[in-house]
Coordinates of C-alpha atoms in Angstrom, one line a residue:
M74 CA 0.0 0.0 0.0
K75 CA 1.4 3.4 -1.0
V76 CA 1.4 5.9 1.8
G77 CA 1.0 9.6 0.8
A78 CA 1.2 12.7 2.9
K79 CA -1.7 15.0 2.8
M80 CA -2.7 18.3 4.5
A81 CA -5.5 18.2 7.1
Q82 CA -8.6 19.6 5.5
S83 CA -11.2 20.0 8.2
S84 CA -12.5 23.0 9.9
G85 CA -10.6 23.4 13.1
S86 CA -7.8 21.3 11.8
S87 CA -4.1 22.2 12.1
N88 CA -1.8 22.9 9.3
F89 CA 0.4 19.9 10.1
E90 CA 0.6 17.2 7.5
Y91 CA -0.5 13.7 8.2
K92 CA -0.3 10.3 6.5
N93 CA -2.6 7.2 6.5
D94 CA -0.7 4.0 7.1
N95 CA -1.4 0.5 8.4
N96 CA -1.5 1.9 12.0
G97 CA -4.1 4.6 11.2
V98 CA -3.6 8.3 10.9
V99 CA -0.2 9.6 12.0
C100 CA 0.5 13.3 12.5
L101 CA 3.9 14.0 10.8
A102 CA 4.9 16.3 13.7
S103 CA 5.0 13.1 15.8
V104 CA 5.7 10.1 13.5
K105 CA 6.8 7.8 16.3
Y106 CA 3.4 8.1 18.1
P107 CA 0.2 7.2 16.3
S108 CA -2.6 9.6 16.6
K109 CA -5.1 9.0 19.4
I110 CA -8.8 8.6 18.6
V111 CA -10.8 10.8 21.0
K112 CA -14.6 11.3 21.4
A113 CA -16.1 14.7 21.3
W114 CA -19.0 15.3 23.6
T115 CA -20.1 18.7 22.3
D116 CA -23.7 19.6 21.5
D117 CA -22.8 19.7 17.8
N118 CA -20.8 16.4 17.8
P119 CA -21.9 14.0 20.6
V120 CA -19.7 10.9 20.6
R121 CA -18.2 11.9 17.2
R122 CA -14.6 10.5 17.1
F123 CA -11.6 12.4 15.9
Y124 CA -7.8 11.9 15.6
S125 CA -5.6 13.9 17.9
C126 CA -1.8 14.1 17.9
G127 CA -0.2 11.4 19.9
R128 CA 2.6 13.7 21.0
G129 CA 4.1 17.0 20.0
R130 CA 7.4 17.7 18.4
K131 CA 10.6 17.9 20.6
V132 CA 11.7 21.5 20.8
G133 CA 14.7 22.2 23.1
N134 CA 14.0 20.6 26.4
G135 CA 10.3 20.4 26.0
Y136 CA 7.5 19.5 23.5
N137 CA 5.6 21.7 21.1
F138 CA 2.1 20.2 20.8
C139 CA 0.8 20.7 17.3
N140 CA -3.0 20.6 18.0
F141 CA -3.4 18.1 15.1
F142 CA -7.1 17.4 14.4
R143 CA -8.8 15.3 11.8
W144 CA -12.3 13.7 12.0
F145 CA -12.4 9.9 12.3
D146 CA -16.2 9.8 11.9
L147 CA -16.8 11.7 8.7
E148 CA -20.5 12.3 9.2
K149 CA -22.0 14.2 12.0
P150 CA -24.6 12.5 14.2
H151 CA -28.1 13.3 13.0
G152 CA -31.7 12.3 13.4
W153 CA -33.0 10.4 16.4
Q154 CA -29.4 9.1 17.2
Y155 CA -28.2 12.7 17.7
F156 CA -30.9 13.4 20.3
A157 CA -30.4 10.0 22.0
L158 CA -26.7 10.7 22.3
L159 CA -27.3 14.2 23.8
E160 CA -29.8 12.7 26.3
A161 CA -27.4 10.0 27.3
R162 CA -24.6 12.5 27.8
D163 CA -26.8 14.7 30.0
H164 CA -28.0 11.7 32.0
M165 CA -24.3 10.7 32.7
H166 CA -23.5 14.2 33.8
E167 CA -26.5 14.2 36.2
Q168 CA -25.3 10.8 37.7
K169 CA -21.8 12.1 38.2
G170 CA -23.2 15.2 40.0
S171 CA -25.1 13.0 42.5

């Protein structure tokens, strides 16, 4: 499988390049560390998954985190599933508050 580098093309995405390989999406700022898949819990994107940089670039004695972002789930939740996810999220928040 040929691996090609591409620019992230999503609103809210960083300008760092990424590549798709057998291990998933890898931010080129951090090639050694595969991107993490994280779940969003916002009103607009409940339980929508996205890639986040596994680690930033080494700069001096520290790390410069690149804020790499790319959607894993290409479609936003919609319809009855959207409302069910929001309701479940709110229910979990209520339980944590008790």
